[in-house]
Coordinates of C-alpha atoms in Angstrom, one line a residue:
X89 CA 0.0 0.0 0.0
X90 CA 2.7 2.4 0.8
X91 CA 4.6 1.1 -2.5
X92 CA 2.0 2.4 -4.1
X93 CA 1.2 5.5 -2.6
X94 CA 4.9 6.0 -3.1
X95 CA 4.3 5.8 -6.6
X96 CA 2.0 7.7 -7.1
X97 CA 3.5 10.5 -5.5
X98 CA 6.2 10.4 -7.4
X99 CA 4.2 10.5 -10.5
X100 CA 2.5 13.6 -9.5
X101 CA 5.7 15.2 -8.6
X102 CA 6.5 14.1 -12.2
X103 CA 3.6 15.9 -13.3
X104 CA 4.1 18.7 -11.5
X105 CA 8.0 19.0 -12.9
X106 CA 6.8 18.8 -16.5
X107 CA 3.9 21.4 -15.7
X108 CA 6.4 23.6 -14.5
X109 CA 9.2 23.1 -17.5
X110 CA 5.9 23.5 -19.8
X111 CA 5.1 27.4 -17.9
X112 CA 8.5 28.3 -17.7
X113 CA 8.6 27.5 -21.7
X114 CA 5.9 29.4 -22.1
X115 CA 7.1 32.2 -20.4
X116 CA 9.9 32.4 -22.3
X117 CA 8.2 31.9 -25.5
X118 CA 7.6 34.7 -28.4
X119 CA 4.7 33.7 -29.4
X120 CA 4.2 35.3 -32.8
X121 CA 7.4 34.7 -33.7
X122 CA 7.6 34.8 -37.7
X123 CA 5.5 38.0 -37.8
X124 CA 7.4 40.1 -35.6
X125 CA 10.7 38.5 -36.9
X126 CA 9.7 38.8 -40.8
X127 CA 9.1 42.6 -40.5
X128 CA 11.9 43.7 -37.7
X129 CA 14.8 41.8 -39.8
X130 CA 13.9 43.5 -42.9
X131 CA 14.1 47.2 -40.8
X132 CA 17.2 45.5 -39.0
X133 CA 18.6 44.8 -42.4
X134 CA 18.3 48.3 -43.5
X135 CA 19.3 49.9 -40.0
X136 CA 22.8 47.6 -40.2
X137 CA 23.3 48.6 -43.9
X138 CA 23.1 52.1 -43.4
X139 CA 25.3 52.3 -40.3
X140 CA 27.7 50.4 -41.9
X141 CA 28.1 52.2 -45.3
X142 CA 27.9 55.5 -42.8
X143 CA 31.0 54.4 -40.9
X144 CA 32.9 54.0 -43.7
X145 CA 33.0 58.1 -44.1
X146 CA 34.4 58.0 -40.3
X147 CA 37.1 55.4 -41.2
X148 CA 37.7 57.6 -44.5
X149 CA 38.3 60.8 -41.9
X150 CA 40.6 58.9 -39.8
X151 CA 43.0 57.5 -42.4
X152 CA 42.5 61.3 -43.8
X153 CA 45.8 63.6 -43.9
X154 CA 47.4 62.2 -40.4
X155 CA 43.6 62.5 -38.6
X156 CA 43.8 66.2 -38.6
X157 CA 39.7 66.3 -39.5
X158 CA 38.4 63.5 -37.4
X159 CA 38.2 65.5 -34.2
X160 CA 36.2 68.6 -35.5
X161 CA 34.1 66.2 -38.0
X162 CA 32.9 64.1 -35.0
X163 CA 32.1 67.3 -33.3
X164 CA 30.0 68.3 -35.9
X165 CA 28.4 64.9 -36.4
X166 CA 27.7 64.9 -32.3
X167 CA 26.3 68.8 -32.9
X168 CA 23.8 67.5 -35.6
X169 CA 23.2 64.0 -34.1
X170 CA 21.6 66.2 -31.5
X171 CA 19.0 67.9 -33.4
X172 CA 18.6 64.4 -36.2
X173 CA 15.3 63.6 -34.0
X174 CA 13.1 66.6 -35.3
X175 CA 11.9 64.6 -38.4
X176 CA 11.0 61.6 -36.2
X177 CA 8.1 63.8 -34.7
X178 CA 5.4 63.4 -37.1
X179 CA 7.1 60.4 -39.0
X180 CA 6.5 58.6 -34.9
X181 CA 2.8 60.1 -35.6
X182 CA 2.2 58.8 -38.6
X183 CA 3.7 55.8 -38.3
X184 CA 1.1 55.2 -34.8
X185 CA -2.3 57.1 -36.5
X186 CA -1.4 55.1 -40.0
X187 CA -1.6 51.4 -38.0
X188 CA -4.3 52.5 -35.6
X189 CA -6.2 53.2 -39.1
X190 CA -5.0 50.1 -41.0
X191 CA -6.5 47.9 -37.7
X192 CA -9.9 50.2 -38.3
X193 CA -9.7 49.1 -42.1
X194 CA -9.6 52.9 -43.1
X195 CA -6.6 52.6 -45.6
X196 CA -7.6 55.1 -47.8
X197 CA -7.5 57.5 -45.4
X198 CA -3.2 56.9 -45.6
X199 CA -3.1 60.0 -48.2
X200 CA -4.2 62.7 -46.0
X201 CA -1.9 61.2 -42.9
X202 CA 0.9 61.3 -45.4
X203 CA 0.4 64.7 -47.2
X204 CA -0.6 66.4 -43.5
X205 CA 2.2 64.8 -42.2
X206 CA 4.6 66.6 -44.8
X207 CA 3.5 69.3 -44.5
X208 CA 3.9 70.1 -40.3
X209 CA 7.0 68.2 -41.1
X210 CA 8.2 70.9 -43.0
X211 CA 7.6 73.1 -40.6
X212 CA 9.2 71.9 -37.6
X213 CA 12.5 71.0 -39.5
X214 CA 12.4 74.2 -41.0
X215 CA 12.4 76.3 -37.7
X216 CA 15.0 74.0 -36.5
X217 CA 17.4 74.1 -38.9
X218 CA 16.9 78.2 -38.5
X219 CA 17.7 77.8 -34.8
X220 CA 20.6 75.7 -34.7
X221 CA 22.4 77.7 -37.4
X222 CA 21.7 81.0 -35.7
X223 CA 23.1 79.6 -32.2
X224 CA 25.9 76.9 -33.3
X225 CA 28.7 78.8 -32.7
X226 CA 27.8 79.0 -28.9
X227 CA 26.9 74.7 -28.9
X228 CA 30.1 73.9 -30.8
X229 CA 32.0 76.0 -27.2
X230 CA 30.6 73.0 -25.0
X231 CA 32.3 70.7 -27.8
X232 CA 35.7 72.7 -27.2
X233 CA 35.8 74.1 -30.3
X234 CA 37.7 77.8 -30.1
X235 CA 37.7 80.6 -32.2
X236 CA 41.4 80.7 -32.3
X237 CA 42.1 77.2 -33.0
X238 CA 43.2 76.0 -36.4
X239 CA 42.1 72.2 -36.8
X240 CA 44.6 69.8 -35.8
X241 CA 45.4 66.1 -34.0
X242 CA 47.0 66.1 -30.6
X243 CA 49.2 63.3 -29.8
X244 CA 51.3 63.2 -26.1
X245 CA 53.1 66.9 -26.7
X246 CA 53.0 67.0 -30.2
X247 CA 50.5 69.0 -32.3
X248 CA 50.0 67.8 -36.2
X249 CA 48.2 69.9 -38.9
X250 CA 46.6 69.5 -41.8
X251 CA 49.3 69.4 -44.3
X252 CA 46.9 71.1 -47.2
X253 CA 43.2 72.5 -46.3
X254 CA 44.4 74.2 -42.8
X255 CA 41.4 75.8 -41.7
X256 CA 40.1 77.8 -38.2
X257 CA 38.1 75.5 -36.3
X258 CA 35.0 77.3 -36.0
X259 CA 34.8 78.9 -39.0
X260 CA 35.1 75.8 -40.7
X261 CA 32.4 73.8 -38.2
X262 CA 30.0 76.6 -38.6
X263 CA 30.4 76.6 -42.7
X264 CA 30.1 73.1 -42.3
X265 CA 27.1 72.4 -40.7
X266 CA 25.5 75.0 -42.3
X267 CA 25.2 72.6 -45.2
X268 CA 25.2 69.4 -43.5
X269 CA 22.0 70.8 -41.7
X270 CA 20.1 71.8 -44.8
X271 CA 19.7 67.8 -45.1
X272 CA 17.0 67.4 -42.1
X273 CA 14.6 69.2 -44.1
X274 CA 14.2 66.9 -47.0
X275 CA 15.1 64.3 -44.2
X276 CA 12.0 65.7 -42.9
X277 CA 9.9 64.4 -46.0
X278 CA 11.4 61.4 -46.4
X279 CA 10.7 60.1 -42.9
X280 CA 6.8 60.3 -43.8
X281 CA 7.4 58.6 -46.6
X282 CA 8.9 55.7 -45.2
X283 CA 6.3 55.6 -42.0
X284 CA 3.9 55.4 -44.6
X285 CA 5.8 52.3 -46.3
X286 CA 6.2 50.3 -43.2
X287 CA 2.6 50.7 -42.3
X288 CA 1.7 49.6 -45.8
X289 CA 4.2 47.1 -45.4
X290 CA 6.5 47.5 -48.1
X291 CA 9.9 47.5 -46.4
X292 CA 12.6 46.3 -49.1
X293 CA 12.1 49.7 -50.7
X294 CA 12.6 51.7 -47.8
X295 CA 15.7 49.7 -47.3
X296 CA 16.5 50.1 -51.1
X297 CA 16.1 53.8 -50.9
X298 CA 18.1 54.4 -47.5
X299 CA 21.1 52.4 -49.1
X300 CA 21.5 53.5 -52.5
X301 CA 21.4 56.8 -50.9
X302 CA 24.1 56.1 -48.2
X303 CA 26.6 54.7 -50.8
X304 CA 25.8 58.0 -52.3
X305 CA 27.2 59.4 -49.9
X306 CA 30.1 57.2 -49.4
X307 CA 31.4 57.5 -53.1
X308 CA 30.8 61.6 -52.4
X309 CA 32.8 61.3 -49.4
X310 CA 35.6 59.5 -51.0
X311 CA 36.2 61.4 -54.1
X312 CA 36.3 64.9 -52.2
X313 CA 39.3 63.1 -50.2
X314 CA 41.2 60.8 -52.2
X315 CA 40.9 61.5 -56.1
X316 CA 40.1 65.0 -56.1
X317 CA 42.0 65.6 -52.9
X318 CA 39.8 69.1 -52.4
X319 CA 38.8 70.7 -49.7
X320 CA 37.1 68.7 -46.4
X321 CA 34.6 71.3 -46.3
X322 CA 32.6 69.7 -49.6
X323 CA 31.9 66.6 -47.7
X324 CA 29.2 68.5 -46.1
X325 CA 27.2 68.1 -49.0
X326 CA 27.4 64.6 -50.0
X327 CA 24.5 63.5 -47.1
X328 CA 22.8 66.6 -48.4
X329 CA 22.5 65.1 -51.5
X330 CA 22.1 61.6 -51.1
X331 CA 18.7 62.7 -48.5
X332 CA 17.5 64.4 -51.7
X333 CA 17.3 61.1 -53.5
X334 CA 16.2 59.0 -51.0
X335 CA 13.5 61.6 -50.5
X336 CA 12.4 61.2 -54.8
X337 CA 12.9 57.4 -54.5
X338 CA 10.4 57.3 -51.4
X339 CA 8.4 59.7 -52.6
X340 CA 7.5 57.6 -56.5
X341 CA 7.4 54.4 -53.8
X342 CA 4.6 56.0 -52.0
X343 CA 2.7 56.8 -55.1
X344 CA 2.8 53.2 -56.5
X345 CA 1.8 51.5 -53.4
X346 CA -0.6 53.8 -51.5
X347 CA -3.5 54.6 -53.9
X348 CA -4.3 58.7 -53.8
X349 CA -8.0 59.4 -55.3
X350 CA -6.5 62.9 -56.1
X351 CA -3.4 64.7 -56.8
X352 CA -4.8 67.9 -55.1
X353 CA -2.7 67.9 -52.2
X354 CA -5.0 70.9 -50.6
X355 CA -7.6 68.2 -51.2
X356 CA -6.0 65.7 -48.8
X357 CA -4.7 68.2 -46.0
X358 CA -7.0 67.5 -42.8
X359 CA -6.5 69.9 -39.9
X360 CA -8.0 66.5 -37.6
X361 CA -4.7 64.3 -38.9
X362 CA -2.9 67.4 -38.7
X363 CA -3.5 67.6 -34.7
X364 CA -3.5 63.8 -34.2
X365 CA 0.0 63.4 -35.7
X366 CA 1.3 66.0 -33.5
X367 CA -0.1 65.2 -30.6
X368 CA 1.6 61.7 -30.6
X369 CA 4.6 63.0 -32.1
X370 CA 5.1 65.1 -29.7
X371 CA 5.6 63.5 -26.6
X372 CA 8.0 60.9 -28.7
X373 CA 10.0 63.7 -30.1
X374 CA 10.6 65.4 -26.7
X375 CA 11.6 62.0 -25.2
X376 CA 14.2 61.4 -28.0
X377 CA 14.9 64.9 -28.2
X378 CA 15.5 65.0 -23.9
X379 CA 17.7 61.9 -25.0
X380 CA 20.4 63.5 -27.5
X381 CA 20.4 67.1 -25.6
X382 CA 21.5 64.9 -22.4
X383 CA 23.1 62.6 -24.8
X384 CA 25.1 66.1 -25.9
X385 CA 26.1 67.2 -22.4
X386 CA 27.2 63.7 -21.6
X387 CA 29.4 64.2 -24.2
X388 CA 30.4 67.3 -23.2
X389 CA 31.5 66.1 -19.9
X390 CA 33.9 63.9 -21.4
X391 CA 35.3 66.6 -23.9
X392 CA 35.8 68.9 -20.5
X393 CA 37.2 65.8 -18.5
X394 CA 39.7 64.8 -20.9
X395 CA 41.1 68.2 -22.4
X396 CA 43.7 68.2 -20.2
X397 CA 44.2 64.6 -19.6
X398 CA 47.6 63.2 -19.7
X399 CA 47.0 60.0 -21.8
X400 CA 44.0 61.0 -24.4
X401 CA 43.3 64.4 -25.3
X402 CA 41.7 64.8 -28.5
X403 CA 41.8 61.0 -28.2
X404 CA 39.1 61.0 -26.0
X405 CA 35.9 62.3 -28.2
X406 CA 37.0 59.9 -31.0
X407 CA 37.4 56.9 -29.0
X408 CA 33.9 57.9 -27.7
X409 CA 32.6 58.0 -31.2
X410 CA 34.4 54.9 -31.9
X411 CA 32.7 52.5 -29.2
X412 CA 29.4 54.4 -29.3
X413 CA 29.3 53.7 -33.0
X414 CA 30.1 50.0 -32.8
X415 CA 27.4 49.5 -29.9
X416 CA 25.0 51.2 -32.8
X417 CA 25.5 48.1 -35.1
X418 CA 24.1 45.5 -32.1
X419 CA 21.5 48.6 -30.8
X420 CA 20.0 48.6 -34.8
X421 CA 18.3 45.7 -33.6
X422 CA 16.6 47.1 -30.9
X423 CA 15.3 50.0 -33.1
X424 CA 13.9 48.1 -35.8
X425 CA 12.4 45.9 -32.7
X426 CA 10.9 49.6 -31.2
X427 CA 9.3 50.3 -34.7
X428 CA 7.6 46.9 -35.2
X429 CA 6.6 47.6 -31.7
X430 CA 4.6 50.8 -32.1
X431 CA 3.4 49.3 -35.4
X432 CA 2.2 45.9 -34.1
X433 CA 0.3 47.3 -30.9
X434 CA -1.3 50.2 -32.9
X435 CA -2.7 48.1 -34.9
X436 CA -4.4 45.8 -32.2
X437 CA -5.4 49.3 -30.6
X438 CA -7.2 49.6 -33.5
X439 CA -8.9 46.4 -33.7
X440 CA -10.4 46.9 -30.3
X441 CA -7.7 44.3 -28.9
X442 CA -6.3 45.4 -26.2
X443 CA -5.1 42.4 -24.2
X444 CA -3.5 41.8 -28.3
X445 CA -1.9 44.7 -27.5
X446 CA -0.4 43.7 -24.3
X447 CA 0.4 40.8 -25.5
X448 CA 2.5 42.0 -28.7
X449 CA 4.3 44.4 -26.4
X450 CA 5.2 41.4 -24.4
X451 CA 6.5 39.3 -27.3
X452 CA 8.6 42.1 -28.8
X453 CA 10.4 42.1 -25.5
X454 CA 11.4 38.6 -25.1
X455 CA 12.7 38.8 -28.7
X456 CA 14.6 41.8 -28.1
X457 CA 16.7 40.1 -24.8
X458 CA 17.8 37.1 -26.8
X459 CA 18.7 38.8 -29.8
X460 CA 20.2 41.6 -27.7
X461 CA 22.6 39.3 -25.5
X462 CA 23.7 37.5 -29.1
X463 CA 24.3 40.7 -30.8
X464 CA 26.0 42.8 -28.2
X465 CA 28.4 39.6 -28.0
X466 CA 29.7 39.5 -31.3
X467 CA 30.1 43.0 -31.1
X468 CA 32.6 42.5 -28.2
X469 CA 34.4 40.8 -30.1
X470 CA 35.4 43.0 -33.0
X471 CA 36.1 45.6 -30.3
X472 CA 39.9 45.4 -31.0
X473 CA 39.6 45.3 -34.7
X474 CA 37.2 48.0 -35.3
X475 CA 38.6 50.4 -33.3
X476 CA 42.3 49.3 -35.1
X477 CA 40.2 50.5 -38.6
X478 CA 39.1 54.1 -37.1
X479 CA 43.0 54.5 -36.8
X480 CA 43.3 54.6 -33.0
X481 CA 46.0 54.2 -31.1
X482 CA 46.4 50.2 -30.1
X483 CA 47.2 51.3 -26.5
X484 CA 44.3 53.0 -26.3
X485 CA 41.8 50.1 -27.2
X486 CA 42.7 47.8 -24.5
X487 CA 43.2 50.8 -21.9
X488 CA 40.0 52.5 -22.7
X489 CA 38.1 50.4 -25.6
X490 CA 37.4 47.2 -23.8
X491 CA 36.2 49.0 -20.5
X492 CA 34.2 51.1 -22.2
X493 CA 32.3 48.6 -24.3
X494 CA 32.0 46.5 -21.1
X495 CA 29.6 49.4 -19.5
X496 CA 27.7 49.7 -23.4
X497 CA 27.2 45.9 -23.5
X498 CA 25.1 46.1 -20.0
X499 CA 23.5 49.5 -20.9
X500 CA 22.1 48.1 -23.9
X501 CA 20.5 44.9 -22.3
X502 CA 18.1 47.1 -20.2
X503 CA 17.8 49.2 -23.5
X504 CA 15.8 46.2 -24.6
X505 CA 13.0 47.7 -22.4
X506 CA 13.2 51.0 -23.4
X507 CA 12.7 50.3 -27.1
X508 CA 9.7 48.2 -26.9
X509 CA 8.1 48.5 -23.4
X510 CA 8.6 52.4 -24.0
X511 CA 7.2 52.1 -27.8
X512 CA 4.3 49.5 -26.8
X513 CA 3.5 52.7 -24.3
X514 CA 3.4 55.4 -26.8
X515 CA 1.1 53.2 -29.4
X516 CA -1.4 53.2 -26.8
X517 CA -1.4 56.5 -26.1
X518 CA 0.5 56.3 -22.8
X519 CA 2.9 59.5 -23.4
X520 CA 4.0 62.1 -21.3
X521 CA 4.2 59.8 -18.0
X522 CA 7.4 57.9 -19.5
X523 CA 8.1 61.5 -20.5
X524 CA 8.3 62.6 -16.6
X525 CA 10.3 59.6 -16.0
X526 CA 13.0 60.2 -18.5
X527 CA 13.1 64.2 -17.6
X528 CA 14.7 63.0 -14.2
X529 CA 16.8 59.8 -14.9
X530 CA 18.1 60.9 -17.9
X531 CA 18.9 64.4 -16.9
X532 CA 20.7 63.4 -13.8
X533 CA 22.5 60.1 -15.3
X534 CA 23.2 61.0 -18.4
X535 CA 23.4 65.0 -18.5
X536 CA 24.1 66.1 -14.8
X537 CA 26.6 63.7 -13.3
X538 CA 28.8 63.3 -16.6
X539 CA 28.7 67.2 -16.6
X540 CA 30.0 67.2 -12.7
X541 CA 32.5 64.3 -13.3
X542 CA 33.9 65.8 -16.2
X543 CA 33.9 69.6 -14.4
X544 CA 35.2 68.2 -10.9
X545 CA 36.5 64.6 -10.6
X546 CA 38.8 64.3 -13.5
X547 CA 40.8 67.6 -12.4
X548 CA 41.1 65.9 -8.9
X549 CA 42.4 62.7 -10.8
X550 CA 44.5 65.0 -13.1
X551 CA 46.2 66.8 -9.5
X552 CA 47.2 63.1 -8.0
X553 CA 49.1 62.0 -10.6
X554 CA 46.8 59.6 -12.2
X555 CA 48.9 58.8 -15.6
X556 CA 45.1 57.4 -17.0
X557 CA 42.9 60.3 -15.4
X558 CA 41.4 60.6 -19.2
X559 CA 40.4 56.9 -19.4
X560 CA 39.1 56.7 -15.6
X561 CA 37.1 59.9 -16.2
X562 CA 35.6 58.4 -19.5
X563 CA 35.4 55.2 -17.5
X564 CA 33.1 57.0 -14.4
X565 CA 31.1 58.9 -17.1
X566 CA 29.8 55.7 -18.7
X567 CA 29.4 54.2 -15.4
X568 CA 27.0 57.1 -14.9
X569 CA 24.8 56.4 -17.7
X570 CA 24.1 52.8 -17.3
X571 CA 21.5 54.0 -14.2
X572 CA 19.4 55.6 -17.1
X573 CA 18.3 52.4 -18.6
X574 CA 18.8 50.5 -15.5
X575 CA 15.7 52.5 -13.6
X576 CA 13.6 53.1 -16.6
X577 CA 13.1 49.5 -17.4
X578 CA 12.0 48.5 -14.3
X579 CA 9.4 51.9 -14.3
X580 CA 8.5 50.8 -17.4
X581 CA 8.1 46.8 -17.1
X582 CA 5.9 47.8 -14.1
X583 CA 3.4 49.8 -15.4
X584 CA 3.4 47.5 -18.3
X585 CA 2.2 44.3 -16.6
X586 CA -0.2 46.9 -14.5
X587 CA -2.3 47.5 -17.7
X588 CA -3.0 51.3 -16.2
X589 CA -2.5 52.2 -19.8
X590 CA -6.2 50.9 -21.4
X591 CA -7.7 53.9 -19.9
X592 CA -5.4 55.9 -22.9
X593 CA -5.9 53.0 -26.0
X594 CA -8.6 54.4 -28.5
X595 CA -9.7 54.2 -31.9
X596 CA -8.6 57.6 -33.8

């Protein structure tokens, strides 16, 4: 009798093992796998591309006349990397409206999104580009950029200059970017246009359109510098140029694939899309736009804790832009993952499914961690190599490189959150409270404290003696920003799970 009570306790703790190993399985689970996947590696696919065929024009500048032009170039990139968000405000409205509409079965209605969408579009890049031009002189100051400085490449004691183009600093940054600038407005365009794709679901061209126009600007890039040898200064207008294309080529994509019963664009402009558009964009654009200003300063901090420094020096900003660009190539993931995010849980908003909603949010998650950890591996592994290619100096990678990374590679795994919990909030209308959340952990982490270690701790480093007070400064600052991500992805998982947010979802 006990034998066989025996027994049969052992086969319901049997049970009971294989009903746990069959919840924990589906816990971990993406359920709606293929969908999510089909449409986020074609964006991914595009994102890499891009980047890739981008960083080539960074390893062209370092190779370029002893690296006299990297510094001030990856000033200027950081100046306009600042302000690159504008365009995303109505092309993250459109993008939401446009799948909230599709999950309503209102299609046709994509023509006045698009053509209202252009339009404030135009508007808001337009004012930018005004502003920044008028005040970049005093931004490209916090960059340590001088108006008596000729352009140059500090190594240990010994200053190198360009051995043709010798320019002033400033003058040339300011004429430079002047240019470079003028590209966010047709950017501007060509961001609707490609919202408009996605949510139609023709992806291949976007990602045809964004990489012809990239190696555009890669074969601009090279001939300025290496067969015509002319001046720098004329590589400003090779991303100018290439935008302009990609804008035409999205633009006669849109008119093939979304049907427009007239070509009366006064016909289509609706003041109701109009206000919709910008009231989701809005709250995106500040959040992105909170994250590059602090994203700026953080920078910042570095350039002020490392001017002095006895072992980087102008070193410093293009190490910086060295790792931060190779942690792009793993993050492009992650942002293809964020826009099949907002599109997938718009969509279900629309439908009336909100538990879909949840649900999708969920998935995109999960897939984002696993691809996340694979991604941000390999990455660490071409640390060494990559950085060798940007032409820095061998010491420097393991000293500074490695450690570096190492902070990026945890950074980016609560990242995961931020670009799909954060996304799955803003497609259902959930906007300004991550808003209030970001305004305090990004401001201290990522602005304040970089600001104060760069102003304060790396002189105090510099007066004992510290031989690597550059690389422990740089080290301290990325510390820093991990707690960004860190505290945010818990806010945000919270209030995820919580479902507070079904009192924003509607139909629009």
């Amino acid at each position: 009798m006990n034998e066989n009570l025996e027994l049969k306790n052992e086969a319901v703790d049997g049970s009971n093992d294989l009903v746990s190993r069959k919840s924990l399985r589906q816990k971990l689970k993406v359920h709606n796998f293929k969908d999510i996947m089909s449409i986020t590696v074609q964006i991914f696919l595009q994102l890499f591309l891009a980047l890739l065929i981008t960083q080539i024009n960074s390893f062209m500048f370092g190779w370029y006349d002893n690296r006299t032009y990297l510094s001030v170039i990856n000033k200027i990139t950081i100046f306009y990397t600042t302000f690159q968000f504008v365009p995303s405000l109505v092309a993250s409205g459109v993008l939401i409206v446009g799948n909230n509409l599709i999950g309503q079965g209102k299609t046709k209605d994509l023509p006045k999104i698009i053509v209202s969408g252009v339009l404030v579009n135009l508007f808001f890049t337009l004012l930018v580009v005004g502003i920044t031009n008028a005040l970049s002189k005093e931004f490209f100051h916090f960059l340590d950029i001088n108006n008596d400085d000729m352009i140059s490449y500090q190594t240990g004691a010994v200053t190198i200059y360009p051995s043709t183009y010798g320019a002033n600093e400033m003058s040339f940054a300011m004429k430079y970017y002047a240019v470079y600038s003028c590209q966010l407005i047709f950017l501007g365009i060509a961001q609707v246009f490609i919202a408009a794709l996605q949510s139609v679901k023709r992806q291949m061209h976007v990602n045809i359109g964004a990489i012809s126009s990239n190696i555009v600007d890669v074969i601009i890039v090279a001939l300025v510098l290496f067969v015509f040898k002319a001046d720098p200064f004329w590589c400003a207008f090779s991303i100018f140029i290439s935008t302009c294309l990609q804008m035409i080529y999205m633009g006669i994509m849109v008119g093939i694939f979304i049907k427009f019963e007239t070509k009366n664009v006064f016909h289509l402009l609706r003041w109701k899309y109009m206000l919709e558009i910008t009231k989701v964009g809005i709250p995106i654009t500040l959040e992105m736009g909170l994250w590059n200003f602090c994203n700026f300063a953080c920078q910042s901090g570095i350039t002020i804790g490392t001017g002095n420094s006895f072992d980087l020096s102008e070193s410093a900003v293009n190490i910086h832009r060295g790792v931060w660009s190779l942690s792009q190539y793993s993050s492009t993931f992650l942002q293809a993952m964020g826009t099949v995010t907002s599109m997938f849980v718009a969509k279900k908003v629309g439908e009336g499914n909100l538990e879909g909603a949840y649900q999708e949010g969920v998935n995109c998650w999960k897939l984002s961690i696993y691809a996340q950890t694979v991604l941000s591996t390999i990455m660490f592994a071409i640390v060494y190599p990559y950085l060798l290619a940007l032409n820095i100096e061998q010491s420097q990678i393991l000293v500074v490189g490695f450690p570096l990374y190492a902070f990026l590679f945890i950074k980016m795994l609560f990242d995961t959150v931020n670009l799909t919990l954060l996304r799955a909030h803003w497609a259902v209308g959930n906007l300004w409270f991550p808003l209030l959340v970001s305004i305090f952990t990004m401001g201290f982490f990522l602005a304040v404290l970089p600001i104060l270690i760069g102003k304060f701790v790396a002189p105090i480093l510099h007066r004992s003696g510290d031989l690597n007070d550059g690389a422990h400064t740089m080290m301290l600052i990325y510390g820093s920003i991990c707690f960004d991500p860190f505290i945010r992805s818990i806010v945000y998982t919270i209030t995820w799970h919580q479902k507070k947010w079904k009192k924003y979802a509607k139909k629009m």
